[in-house]
Coordinates of C-alpha atoms in Angstrom, one line a residue:
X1 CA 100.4 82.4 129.8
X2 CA 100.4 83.7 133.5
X3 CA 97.7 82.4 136.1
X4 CA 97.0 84.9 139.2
X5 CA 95.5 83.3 142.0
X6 CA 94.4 86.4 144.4
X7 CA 93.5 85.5 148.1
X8 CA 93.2 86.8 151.7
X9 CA 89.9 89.3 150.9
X10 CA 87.3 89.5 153.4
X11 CA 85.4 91.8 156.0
X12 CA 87.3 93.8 158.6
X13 CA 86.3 97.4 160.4
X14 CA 87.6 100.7 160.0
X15 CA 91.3 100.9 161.0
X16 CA 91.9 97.3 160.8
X17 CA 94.6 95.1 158.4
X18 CA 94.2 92.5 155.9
X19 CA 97.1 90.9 154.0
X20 CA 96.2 89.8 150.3
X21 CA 98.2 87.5 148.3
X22 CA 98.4 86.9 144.8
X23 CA 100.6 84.0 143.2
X24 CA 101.2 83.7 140.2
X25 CA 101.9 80.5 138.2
X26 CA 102.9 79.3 134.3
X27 CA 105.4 81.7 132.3
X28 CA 106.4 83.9 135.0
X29 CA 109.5 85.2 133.9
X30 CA 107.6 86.5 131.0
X31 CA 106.5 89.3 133.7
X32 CA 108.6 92.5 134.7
X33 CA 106.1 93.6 137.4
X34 CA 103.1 92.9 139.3
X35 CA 100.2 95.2 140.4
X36 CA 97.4 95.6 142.4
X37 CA 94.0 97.7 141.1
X38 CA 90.8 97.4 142.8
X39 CA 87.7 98.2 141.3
X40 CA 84.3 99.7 143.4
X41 CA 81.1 99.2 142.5
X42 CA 80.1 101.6 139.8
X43 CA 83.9 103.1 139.5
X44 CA 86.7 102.0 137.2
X45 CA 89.3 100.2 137.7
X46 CA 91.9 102.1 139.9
X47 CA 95.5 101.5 140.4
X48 CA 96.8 100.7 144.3
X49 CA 100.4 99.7 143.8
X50 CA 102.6 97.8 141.9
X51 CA 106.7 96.1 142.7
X52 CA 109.3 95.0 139.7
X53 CA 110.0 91.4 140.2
X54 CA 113.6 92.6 140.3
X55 CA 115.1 95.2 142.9
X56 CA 111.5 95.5 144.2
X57 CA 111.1 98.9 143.6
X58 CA 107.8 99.8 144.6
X59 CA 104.8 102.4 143.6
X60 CA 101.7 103.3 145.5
X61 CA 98.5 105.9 144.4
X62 CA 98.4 108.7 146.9
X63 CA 95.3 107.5 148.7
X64 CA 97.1 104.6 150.0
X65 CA 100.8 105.8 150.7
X66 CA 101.6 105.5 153.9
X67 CA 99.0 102.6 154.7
X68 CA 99.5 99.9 152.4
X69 CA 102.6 97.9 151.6
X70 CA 103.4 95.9 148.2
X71 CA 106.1 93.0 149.0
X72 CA 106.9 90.0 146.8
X73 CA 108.8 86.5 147.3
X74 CA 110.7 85.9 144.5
X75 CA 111.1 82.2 145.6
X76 CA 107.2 81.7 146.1
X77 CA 106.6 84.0 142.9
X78 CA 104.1 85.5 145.0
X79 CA 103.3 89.5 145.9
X80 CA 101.5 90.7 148.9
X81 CA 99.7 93.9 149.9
X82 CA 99.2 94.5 153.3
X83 CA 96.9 96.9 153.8
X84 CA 96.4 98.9 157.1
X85 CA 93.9 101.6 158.7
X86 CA 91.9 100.4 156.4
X87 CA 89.0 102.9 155.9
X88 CA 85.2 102.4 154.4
X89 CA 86.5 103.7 150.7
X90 CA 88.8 101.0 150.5
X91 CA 85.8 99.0 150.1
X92 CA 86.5 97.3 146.7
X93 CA 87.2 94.4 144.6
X94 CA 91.1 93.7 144.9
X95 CA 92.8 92.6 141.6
X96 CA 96.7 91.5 140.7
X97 CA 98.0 91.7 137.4
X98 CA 100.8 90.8 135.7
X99 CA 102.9 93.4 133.4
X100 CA 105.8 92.7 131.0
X101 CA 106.9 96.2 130.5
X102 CA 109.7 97.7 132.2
X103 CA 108.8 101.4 131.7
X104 CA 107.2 102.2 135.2
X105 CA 105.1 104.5 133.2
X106 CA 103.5 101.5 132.4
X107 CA 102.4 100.2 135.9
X108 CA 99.6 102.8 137.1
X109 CA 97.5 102.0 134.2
X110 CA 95.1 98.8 133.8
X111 CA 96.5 99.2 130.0
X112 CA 99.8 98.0 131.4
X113 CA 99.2 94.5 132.4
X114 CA 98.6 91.5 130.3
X115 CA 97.4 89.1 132.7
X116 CA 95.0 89.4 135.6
X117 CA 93.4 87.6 138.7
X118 CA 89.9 86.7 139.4
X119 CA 90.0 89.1 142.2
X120 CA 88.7 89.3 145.9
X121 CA 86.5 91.3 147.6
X122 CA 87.5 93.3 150.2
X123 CA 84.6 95.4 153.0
X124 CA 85.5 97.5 155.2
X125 CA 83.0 98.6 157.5
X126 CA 82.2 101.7 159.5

């Protein structure tokens, strides 16, 4: 078992930052990767961005490249996103999962992951 413990959520304006963390806990070696989805009211559940525990190679969806960055600490077993210029429709519920596969084919789906975090909300306002 994995425990995600998401954090850092909250309400900022148009163009701000926020920097969400998400540490994990229990058999984390078990893990290859970790992810972040969010999940609007009414939508599904939509991949952000997602870093392999090892070499950090990283992987963003298109409506955030450039604007949010996916870090981890190895040491802490945490990963961050920090998420800039920050705009209304990344108004969402912010979730970190946990994935055992190595395929990175794996990582953009919710499908992919085996464990996931309560979540936190995160409003951005106009």
């Amino acid at each position: 078992q994995v425990q995600l413990v998401e954090s850092g959520g909250g309400l900022v304006q148009a163009g701000g930052s926020l920097r969400l963390s998400c540490a994990a806990s229990g058999r984390t070696f078990s893990s290859s990767a970790m992810g972040w989805f969010r999940q609007a009211p009414g939508k599904e559940r939509e991949f952000v961005a997602a870093i392999k525990w090892s070499g950090g190679n990283t992987y963003y969806a298109d409506s955030v490249k450039g604007r949010f960055t996916i870090s981890r600490d190895n040491a802490k077993n945490t990963v961050y996103l920090q998420m800039n210029s920050l705009k209304p429709e990344d108004t969402a519920v912010y979730y970190c999962g946990a994935s055992r596969y190595s395929s990175v084919g794996w990582y953009r789906t919710s499908g992919g992951y085996d464990y996931w975090g309560q979540g936190t909300q995160v409003t951005v306002s106009s």
